[in-house]
Coordinates of C-alpha atoms and ligand atoms in Angstrom, one line a residue:
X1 CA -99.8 -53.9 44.0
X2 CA -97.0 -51.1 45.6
X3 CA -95.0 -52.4 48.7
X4 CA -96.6 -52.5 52.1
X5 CA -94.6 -51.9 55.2
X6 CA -95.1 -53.0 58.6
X7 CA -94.2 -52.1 62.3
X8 CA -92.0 -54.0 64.5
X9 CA -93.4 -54.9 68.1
X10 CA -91.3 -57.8 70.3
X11 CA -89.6 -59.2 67.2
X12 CA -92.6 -59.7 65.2
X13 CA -93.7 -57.7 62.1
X14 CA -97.0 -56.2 62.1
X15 CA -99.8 -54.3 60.6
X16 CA -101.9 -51.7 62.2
X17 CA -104.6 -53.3 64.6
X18 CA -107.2 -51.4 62.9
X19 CA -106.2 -52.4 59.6
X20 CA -105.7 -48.9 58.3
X21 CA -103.4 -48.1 55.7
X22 CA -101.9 -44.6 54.3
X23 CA -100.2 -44.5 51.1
X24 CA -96.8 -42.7 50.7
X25 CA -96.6 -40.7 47.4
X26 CA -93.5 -39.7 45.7
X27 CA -92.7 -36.2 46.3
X28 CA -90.8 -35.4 42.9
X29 CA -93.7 -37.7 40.7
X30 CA -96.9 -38.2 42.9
X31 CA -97.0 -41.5 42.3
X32 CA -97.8 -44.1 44.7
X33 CA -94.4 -45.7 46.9
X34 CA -95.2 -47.6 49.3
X35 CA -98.4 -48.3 51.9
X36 CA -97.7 -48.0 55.9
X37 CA -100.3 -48.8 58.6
X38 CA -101.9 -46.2 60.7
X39 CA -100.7 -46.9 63.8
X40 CA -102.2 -45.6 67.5
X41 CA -102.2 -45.6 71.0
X42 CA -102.4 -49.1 71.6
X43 CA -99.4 -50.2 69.1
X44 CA -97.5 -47.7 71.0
X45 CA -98.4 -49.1 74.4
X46 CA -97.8 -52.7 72.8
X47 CA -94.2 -51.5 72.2
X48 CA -93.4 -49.8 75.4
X49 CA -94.3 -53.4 76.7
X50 CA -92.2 -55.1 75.1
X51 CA -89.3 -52.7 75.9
X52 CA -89.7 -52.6 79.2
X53 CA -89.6 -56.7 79.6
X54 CA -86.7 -56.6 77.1
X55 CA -84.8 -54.2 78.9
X56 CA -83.5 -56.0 82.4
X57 CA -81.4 -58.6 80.2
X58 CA -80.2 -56.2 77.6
X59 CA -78.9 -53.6 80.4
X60 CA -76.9 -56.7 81.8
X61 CA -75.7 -57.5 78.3
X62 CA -71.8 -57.0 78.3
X63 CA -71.0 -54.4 76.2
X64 CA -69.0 -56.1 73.9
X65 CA -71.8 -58.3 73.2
X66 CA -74.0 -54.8 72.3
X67 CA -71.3 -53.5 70.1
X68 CA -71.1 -56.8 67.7
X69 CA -74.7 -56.7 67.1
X70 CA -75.0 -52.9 66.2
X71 CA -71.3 -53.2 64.1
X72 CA -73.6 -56.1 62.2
X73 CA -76.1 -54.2 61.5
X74 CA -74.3 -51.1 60.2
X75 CA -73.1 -54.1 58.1
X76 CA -76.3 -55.5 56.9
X77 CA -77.2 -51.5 56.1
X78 CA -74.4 -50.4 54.1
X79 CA -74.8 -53.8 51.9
X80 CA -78.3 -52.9 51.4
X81 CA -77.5 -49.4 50.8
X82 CA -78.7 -49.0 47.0
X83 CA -81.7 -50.2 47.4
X84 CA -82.3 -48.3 50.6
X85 CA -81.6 -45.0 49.7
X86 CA -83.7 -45.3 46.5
X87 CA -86.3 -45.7 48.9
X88 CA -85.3 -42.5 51.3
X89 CA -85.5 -40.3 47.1
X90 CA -88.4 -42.2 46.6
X91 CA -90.5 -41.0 49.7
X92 CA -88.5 -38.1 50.7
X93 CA -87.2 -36.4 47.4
X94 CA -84.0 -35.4 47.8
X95 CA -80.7 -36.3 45.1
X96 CA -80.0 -40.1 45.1
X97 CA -76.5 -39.0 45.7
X98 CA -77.1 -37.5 48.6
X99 CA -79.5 -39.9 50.4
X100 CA -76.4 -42.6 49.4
X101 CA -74.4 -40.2 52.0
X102 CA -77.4 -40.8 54.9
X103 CA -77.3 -44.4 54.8
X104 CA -73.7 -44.3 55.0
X105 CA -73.6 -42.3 57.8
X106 CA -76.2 -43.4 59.7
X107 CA -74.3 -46.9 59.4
X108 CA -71.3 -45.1 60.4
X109 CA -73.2 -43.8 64.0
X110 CA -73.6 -47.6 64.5
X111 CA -70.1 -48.8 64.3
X112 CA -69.4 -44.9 66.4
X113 CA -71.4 -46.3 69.1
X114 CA -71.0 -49.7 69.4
X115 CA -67.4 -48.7 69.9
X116 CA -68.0 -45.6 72.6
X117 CA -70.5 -48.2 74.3
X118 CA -67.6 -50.5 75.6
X119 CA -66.1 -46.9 77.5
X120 CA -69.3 -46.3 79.9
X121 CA -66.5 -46.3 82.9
X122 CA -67.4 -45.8 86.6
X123 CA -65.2 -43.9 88.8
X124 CA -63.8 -44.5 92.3
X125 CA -64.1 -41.0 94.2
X126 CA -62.3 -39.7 97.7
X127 CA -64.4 -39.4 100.8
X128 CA -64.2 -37.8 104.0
X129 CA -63.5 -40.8 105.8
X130 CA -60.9 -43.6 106.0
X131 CA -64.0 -46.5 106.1
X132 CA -65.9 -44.9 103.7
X133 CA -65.6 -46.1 100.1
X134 CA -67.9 -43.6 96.8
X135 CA -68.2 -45.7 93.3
X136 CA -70.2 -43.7 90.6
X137 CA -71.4 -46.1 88.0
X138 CA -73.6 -45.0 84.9
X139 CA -76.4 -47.2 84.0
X140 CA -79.1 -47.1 81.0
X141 CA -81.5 -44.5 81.8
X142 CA -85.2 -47.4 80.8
X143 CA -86.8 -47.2 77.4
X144 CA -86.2 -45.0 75.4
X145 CA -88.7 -43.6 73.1
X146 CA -87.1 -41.9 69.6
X147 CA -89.1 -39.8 67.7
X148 CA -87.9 -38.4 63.8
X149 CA -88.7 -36.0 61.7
X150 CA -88.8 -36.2 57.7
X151 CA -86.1 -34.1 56.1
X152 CA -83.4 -36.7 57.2
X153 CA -85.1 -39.4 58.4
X154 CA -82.8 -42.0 58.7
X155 CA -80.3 -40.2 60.0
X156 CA -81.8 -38.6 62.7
X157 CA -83.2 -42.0 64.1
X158 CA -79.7 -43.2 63.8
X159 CA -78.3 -40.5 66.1
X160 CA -80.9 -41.9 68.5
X161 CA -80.9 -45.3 68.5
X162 CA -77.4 -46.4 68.4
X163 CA -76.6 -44.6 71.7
X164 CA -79.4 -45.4 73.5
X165 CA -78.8 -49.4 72.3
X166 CA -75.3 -49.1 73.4
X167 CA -75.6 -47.7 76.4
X168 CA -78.5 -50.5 77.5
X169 CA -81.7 -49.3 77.0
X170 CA -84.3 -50.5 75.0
X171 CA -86.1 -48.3 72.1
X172 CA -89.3 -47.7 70.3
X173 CA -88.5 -45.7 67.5
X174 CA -91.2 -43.7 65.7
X175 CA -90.1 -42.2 62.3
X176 CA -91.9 -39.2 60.7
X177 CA -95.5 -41.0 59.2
X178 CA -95.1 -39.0 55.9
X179 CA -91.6 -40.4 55.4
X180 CA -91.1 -44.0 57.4
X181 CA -89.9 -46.4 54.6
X182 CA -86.2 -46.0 54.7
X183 CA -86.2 -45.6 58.2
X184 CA -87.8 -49.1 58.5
X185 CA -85.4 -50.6 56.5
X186 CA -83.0 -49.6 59.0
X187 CA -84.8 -50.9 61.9
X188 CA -85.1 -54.4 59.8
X189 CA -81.0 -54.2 59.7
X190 CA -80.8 -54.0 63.3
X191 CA -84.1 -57.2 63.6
X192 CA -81.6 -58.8 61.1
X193 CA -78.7 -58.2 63.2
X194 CA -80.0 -60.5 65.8
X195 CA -81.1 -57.9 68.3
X196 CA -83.6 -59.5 71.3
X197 CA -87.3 -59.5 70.3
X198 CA -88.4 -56.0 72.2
X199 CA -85.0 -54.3 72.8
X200 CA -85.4 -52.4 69.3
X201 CA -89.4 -52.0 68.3
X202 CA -91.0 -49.9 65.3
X203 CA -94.2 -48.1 65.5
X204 CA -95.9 -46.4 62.5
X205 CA -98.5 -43.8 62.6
X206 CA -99.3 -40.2 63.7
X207 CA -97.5 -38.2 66.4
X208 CA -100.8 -36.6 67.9
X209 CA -101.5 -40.5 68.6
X210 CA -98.5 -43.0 68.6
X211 CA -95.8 -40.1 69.6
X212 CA -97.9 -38.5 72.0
X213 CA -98.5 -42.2 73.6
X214 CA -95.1 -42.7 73.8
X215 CA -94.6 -39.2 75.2
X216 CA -97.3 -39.4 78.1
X217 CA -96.9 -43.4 78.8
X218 CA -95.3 -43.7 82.3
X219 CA -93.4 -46.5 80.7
X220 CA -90.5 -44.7 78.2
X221 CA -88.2 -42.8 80.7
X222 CA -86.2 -40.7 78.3
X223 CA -87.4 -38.9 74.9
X224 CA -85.6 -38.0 72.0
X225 CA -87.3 -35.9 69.9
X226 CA -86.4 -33.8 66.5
X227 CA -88.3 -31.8 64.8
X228 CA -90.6 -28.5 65.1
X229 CA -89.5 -26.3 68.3
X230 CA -93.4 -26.2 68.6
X231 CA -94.0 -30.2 69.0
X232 CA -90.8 -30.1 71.1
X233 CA -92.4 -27.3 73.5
X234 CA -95.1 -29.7 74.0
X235 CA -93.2 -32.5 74.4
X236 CA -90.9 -30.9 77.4
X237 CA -94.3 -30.1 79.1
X238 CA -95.9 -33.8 78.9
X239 CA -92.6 -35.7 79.8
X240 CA -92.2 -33.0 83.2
X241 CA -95.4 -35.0 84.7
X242 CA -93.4 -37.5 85.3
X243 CA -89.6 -35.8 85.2
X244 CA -88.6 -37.8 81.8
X245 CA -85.0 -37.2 80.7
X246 CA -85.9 -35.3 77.5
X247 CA -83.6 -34.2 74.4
X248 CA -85.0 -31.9 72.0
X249 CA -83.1 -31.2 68.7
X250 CA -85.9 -28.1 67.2
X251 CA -85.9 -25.2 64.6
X252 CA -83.4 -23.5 63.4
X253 CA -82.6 -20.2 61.4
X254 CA -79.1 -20.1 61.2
X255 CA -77.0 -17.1 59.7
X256 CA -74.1 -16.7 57.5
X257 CA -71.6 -13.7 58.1
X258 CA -69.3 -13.2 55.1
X259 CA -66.4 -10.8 56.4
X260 CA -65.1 -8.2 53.6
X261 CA -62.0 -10.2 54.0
X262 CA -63.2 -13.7 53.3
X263 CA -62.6 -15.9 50.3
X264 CA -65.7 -14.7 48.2
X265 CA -65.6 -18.3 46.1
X266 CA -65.6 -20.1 49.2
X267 CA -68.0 -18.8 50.7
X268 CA -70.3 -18.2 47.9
X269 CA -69.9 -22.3 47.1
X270 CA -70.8 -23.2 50.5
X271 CA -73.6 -20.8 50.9
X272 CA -75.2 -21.6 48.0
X273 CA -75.0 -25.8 48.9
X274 CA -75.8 -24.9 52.3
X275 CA -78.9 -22.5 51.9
X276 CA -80.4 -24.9 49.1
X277 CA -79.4 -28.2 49.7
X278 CA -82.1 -30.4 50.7
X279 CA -84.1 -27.6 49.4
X280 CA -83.3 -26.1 52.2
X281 CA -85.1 -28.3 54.6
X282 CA -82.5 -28.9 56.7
X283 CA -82.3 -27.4 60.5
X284 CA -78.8 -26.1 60.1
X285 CA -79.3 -24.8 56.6
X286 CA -78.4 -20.9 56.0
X287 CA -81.1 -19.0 56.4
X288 CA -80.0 -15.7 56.5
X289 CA -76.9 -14.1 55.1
X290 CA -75.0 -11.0 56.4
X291 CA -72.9 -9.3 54.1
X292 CA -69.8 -7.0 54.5
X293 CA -70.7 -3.7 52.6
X294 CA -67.7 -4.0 51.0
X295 CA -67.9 -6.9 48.6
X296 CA -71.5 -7.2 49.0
X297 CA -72.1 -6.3 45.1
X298 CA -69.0 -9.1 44.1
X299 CA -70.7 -11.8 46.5
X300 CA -74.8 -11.1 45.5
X301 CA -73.4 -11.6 41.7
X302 CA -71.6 -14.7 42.4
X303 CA -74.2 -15.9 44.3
X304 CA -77.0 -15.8 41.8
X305 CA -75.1 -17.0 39.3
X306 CA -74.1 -20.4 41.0
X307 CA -77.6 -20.7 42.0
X308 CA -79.0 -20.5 38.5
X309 CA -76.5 -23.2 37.6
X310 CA -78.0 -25.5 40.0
X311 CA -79.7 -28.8 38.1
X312 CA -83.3 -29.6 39.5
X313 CA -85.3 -32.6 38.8
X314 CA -86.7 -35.8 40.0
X315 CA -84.5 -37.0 42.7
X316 CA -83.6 -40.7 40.9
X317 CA -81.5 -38.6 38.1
X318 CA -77.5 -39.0 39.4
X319 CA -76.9 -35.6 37.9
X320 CA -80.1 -33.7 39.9
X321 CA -78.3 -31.3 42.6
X322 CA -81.9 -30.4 43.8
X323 CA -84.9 -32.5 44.2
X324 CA -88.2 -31.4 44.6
X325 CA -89.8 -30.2 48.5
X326 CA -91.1 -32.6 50.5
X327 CA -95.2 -31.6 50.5
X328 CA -97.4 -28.4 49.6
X329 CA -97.2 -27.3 53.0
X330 CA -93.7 -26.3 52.8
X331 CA -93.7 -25.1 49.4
X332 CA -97.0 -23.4 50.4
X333 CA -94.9 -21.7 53.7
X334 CA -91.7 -20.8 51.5
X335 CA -93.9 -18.9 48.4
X336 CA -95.9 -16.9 51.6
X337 CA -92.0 -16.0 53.4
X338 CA -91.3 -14.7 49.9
X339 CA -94.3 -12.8 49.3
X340 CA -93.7 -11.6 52.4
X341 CA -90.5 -10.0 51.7
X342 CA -91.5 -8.8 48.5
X343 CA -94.3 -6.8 50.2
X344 CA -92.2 -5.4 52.7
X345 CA -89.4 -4.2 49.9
X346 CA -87.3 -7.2 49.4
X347 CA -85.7 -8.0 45.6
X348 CA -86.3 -11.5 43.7
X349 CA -82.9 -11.7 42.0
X350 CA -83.4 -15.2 40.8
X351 CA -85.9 -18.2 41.8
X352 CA -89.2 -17.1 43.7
X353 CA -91.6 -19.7 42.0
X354 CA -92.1 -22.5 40.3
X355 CA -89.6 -24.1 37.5
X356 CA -91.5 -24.2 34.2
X357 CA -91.5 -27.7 32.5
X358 CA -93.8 -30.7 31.5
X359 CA -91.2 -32.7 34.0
X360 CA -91.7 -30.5 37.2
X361 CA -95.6 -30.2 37.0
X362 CA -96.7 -33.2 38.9
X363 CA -93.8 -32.8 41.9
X364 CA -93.3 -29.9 44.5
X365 CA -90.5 -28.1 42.8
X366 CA -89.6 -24.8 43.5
X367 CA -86.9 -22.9 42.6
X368 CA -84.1 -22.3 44.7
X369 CA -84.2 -18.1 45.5
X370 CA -82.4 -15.4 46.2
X371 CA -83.7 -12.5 47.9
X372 CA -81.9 -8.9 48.6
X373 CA -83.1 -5.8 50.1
X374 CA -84.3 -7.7 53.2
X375 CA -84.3 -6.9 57.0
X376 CA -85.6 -7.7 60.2
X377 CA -89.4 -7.2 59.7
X378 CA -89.8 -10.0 57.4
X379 CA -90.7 -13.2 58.6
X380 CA -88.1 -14.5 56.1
X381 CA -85.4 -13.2 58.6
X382 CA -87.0 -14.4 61.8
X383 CA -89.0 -17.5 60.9
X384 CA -88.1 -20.6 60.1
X385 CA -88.3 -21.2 56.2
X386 CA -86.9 -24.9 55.9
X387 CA -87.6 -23.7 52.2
X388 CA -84.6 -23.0 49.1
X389 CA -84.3 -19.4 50.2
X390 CA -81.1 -17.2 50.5
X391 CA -81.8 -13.4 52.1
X392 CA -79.0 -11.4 51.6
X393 CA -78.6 -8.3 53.8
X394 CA -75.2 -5.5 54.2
X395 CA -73.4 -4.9 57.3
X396 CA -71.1 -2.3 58.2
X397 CA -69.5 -3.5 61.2
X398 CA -68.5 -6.6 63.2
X399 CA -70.7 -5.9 65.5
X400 CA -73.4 -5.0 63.9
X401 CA -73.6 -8.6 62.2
X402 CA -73.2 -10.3 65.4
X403 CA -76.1 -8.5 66.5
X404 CA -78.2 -9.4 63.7
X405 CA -76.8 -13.0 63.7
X406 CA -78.1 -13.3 67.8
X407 CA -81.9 -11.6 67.0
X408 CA -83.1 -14.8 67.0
X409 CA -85.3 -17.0 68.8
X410 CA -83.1 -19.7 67.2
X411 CA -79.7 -21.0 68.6
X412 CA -78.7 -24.1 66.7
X413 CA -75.9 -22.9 64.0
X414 CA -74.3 -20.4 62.2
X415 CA -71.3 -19.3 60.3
X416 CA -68.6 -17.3 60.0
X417 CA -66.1 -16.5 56.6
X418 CA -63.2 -14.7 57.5
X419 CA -59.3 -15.3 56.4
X420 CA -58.3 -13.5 59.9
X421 CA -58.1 -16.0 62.7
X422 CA -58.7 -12.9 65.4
X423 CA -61.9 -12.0 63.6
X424 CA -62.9 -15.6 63.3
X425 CA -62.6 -16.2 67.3
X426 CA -64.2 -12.7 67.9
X427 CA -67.2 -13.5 66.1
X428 CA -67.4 -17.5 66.6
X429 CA -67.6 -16.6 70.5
X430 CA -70.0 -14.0 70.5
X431 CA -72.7 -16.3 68.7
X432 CA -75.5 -17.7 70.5
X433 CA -75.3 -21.0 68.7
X434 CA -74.7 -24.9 69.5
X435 CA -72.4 -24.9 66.5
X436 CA -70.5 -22.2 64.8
X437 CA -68.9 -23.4 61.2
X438 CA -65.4 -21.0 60.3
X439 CA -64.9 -21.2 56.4
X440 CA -67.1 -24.5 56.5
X441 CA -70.6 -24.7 56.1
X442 CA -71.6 -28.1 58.6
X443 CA -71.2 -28.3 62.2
X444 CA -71.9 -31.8 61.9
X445 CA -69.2 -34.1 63.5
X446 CA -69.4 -37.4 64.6
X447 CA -67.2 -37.3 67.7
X448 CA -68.8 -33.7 68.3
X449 CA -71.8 -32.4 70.2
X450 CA -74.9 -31.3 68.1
X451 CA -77.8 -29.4 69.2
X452 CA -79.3 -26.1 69.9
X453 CA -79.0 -22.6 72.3
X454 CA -82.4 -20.9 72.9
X455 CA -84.9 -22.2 71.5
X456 CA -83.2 -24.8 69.0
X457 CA -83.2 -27.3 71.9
X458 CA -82.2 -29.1 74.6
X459 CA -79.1 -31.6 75.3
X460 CA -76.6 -33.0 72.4
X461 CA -76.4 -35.7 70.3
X462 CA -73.9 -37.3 68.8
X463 CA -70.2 -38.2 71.0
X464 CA -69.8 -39.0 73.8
X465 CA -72.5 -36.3 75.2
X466 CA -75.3 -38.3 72.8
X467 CA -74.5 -41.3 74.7
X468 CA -74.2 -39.5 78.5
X469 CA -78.6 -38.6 77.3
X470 CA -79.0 -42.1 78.2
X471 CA -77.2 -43.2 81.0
X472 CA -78.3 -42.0 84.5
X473 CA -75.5 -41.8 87.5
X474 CA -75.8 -44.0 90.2
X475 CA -73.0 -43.6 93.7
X476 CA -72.2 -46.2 95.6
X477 CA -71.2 -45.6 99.3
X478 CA -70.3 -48.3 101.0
X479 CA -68.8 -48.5 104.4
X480 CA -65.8 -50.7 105.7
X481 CA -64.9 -52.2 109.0
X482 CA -61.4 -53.3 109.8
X483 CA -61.3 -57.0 109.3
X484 CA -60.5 -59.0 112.1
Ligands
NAD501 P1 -92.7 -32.3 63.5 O1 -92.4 -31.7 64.8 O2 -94.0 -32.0 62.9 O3 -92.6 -33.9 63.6 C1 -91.5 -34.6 64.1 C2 -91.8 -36.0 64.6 O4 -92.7 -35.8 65.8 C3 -92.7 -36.8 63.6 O5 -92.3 -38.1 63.8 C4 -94.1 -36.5 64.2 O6 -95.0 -37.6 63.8 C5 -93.9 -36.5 65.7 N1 -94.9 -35.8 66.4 C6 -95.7 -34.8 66.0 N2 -96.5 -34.4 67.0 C7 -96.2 -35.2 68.1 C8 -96.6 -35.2 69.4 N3 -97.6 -34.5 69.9 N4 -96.0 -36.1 70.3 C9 -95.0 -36.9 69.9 N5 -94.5 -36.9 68.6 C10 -95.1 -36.0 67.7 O7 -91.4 -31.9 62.6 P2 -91.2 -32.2 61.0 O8 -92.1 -31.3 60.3 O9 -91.3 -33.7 60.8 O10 -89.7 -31.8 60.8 C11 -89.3 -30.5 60.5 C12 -88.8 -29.8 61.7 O11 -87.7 -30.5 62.3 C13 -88.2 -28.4 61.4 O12 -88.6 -27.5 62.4 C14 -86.7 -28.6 61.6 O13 -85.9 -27.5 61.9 C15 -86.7 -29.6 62.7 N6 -85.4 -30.4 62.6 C16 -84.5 -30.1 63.6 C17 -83.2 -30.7 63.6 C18 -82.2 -30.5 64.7 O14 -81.3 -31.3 64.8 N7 -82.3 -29.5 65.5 C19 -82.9 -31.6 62.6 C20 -83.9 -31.8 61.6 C21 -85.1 -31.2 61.6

């Protein structure tokens, strides 16, 4: 019999109250991981409960007292973390190597916060009067609902839950249902930890029913949500019934602008890991690449060739770079974006199907492809793909690629590769982006705000601004007399 998994509601492991099961299938294989109960409504009403009785004492917890049980559990993670991320390639698909690196940093945002909880410092402000005395204090915001997506779905949670435990609220976490098994091992570090039945709960099932619950229910008083810009769109509009604190990390389609003066190795390397890694199922992957005319020929060569190099297989494999996607759906969306193209007058210089192979028939591998001849009218260059595709278009000027880099919907990151610092600030401040990366290809950093312009979102995660997204400001004015 394969593993069963269950949800976590007031300290008590559970299965679904209908008794329903789905069965999680490995993307890379198709064979059977792992069962998870369907969850609905009333689990996630169960675990708002418990939340909201938990939550009174755990605000009041000292912070130090918070910190030691989260430091524990980012313990209890990274001593399970073989056999957790074996279970994150399992479900999910990507290169054991690389879900190795989520564990570890999702462990990492537990120590982060634990640490940043113990500075949630008031301040003592001036007042127009000699009697008159302002505190500002910052208190947990109430229950916090966390919702996930599945392309990294332990680390996503992680950005979530560790602030909002450290700054005092309690949390019902809801993973993505096609990919909840890793994630649940995490919540079972922080059960381990010693964390009080109801401040950290687990509910499994789908978002039309358990997320939307937690979404509507009067109960949760902020929502952190990742994933589609569409399920965030609806989200914003439930949660403003009752003025929710919302934070929305959504889509992406972030460019890439290769100067004619930019280290062509560089930039070629961290294009090519950054547009396919993940199989480019990532928010802040490259999407689209802009070109200087000048060394466009020298860069669409070198970029090919490092793609073809690229080793695909089934995730387990320590030498696999790329796994295989996630479902049919988003291989089904990244074959139409290319057709797409193609129709419109785009190249295939390498990639554009299937890899042939007894070993890749039974998974959802695709090959990682690179497409030229491309502009604006194809829905490769204004959509989000969150497939392993690389459009490569000329520019002239600076300008020009700035322009293209901002027609967008999309706001979250983008790039710049340049070896001249002035041309670097020029463009870095003229993109409508949460994060701009010069000569690196990640604008994710710890200590560092993440999120998304435009469309891409709402509010940051991560630093001290993913902790401020729980804490609500309170003043205190209180008024002296002269004692006597
Ligand atoms: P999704 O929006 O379909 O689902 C995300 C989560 O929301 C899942 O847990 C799902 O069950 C839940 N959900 C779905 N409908 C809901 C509803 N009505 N109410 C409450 N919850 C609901 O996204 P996905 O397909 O899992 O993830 C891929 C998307 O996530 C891509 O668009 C990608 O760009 C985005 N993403 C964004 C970031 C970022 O930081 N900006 C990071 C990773 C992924």
């Amino acid at each position: 019999m394969i593993r069963r998994i269950q949800m976590l509601i007031n300290g008590a492991w559970l299965d679904a109250l209908s008794e329903d099961w789905t069965v999680i299938h490995n993307p890379a294989t198709g064979d059977p991981v792992a069962e998870v109960p369907v969850g609905g409504r009333e689990e996630a009403r169960m675990a708002l409960e418990a939340a909201r009785r938990a939550f009174p004492d755990w605000a009041s917890a000292p912070a130090e007292e918070r910190a030691n049980l989260l430091h524990r559990a980012a313990d209890f993670m990274r001593g399970r973390l073989e056999e957790i991320s074996r279970w994150l390639t399992l479900e999910q698909g990507k290169p054991i190597r690389d879900a190795r690196k989520e564990i570890a940093l999702a462990a990492q945002v537990f120590d982060y916060y634990a640490e940043e909880g113990k500075r949630i410092f008031g301040e003592w402000i001036p007042t127009g009067s000699p009697h008159i005395r302002s505190l500002v204090i910052r208190q947990p915001v109430g229950v916090a609902a966390v919702i996930a997506p599945w392309n990294y779905p332990v680390e996503l949670l992680a950005w979530k839950i560790a602030p909002a435990l450290a700054a005092g609220c309690t949390v019902v976490a809801k993973p993505a249902s096609a990919a909840p098994i890793a994630a649940t091992e995490m919540i079972r570090a922080l059960h381990d930890a010693g964390l009080p039945p109801g401040t950290i709960n687990l509910v499994l099932g789908p978002g039309r029913t358990v997320g939307a619950e937690l979404v509507e229910n009067p109960i949760s008083r902020k929502i952190a949500f990742t994933g589609e810009t569409e399920t965030g769109r609806w989200i914003m509009e439930k949660a403003a019934r009752s003025i929710k604190r919302v934070s929305l990390e959504l889509g992406g389609q972030s460019p890439m602008i290769v100067c004619r003066d930019a280290d062509l190795e560089k930039a070629v390397a961290a294009g090519v890991r950054r547009a396919f890694s993940n199989m480019g199922q990532i928010c802040i992957s490259v999407n689209r690449i802009y070109v200087a005319q000048e060394i466009a020929d020298a860069f669409i060569a070198r970029f090919v060739e490092r793609t073809r190099s690229l080793r695909i297989g089934n995730g387990l494999d320590p030498e696999v770079e790329l796994g295989p996607m996630f479902n049919e759906e988003v291989r089904r969306k990244t074959r139409e974006h290319i057709a797409d193209a193609v129709a419109k007058g785009a190249w295939v210089l390498c990639g554009g199907c299937e890899p042939e192979g007894e070993e890749f028939q039974r998974g959802y591998f695709f090959l990682p492809t690179v497409l030229a001849e491309v502009d604006h009218s194809m829905r490769v260059m204004c959509e989000e793909t969150f497939g392993p595709v690389a459009p490569i278009m000329r520019f002239r000027t600076l300008d020009e690629a700035i322009a293209l880099a901002n027609d967008s919907p999309y706001g979250l990151a983008a790039y710049v590769f340049t070896r001249d610092l002035h041309t670097a600030f020029y463009i870095a401040e003229r993109l409508e982006a949460g994060g701009v990366g010069v000569n690196i290809n990640d604008v994710t950093e710890l200590q560092a705000p993440f999120g998304g312009w435009k469309e891409s979102g709402l509010g940051r995660e991560l630093g001290r601004w993913g902790l401020e997204s729980y804490l609500e400001l309170k003043h205190i004015r209180i008024a002296l007399d002269t004692p006597g």
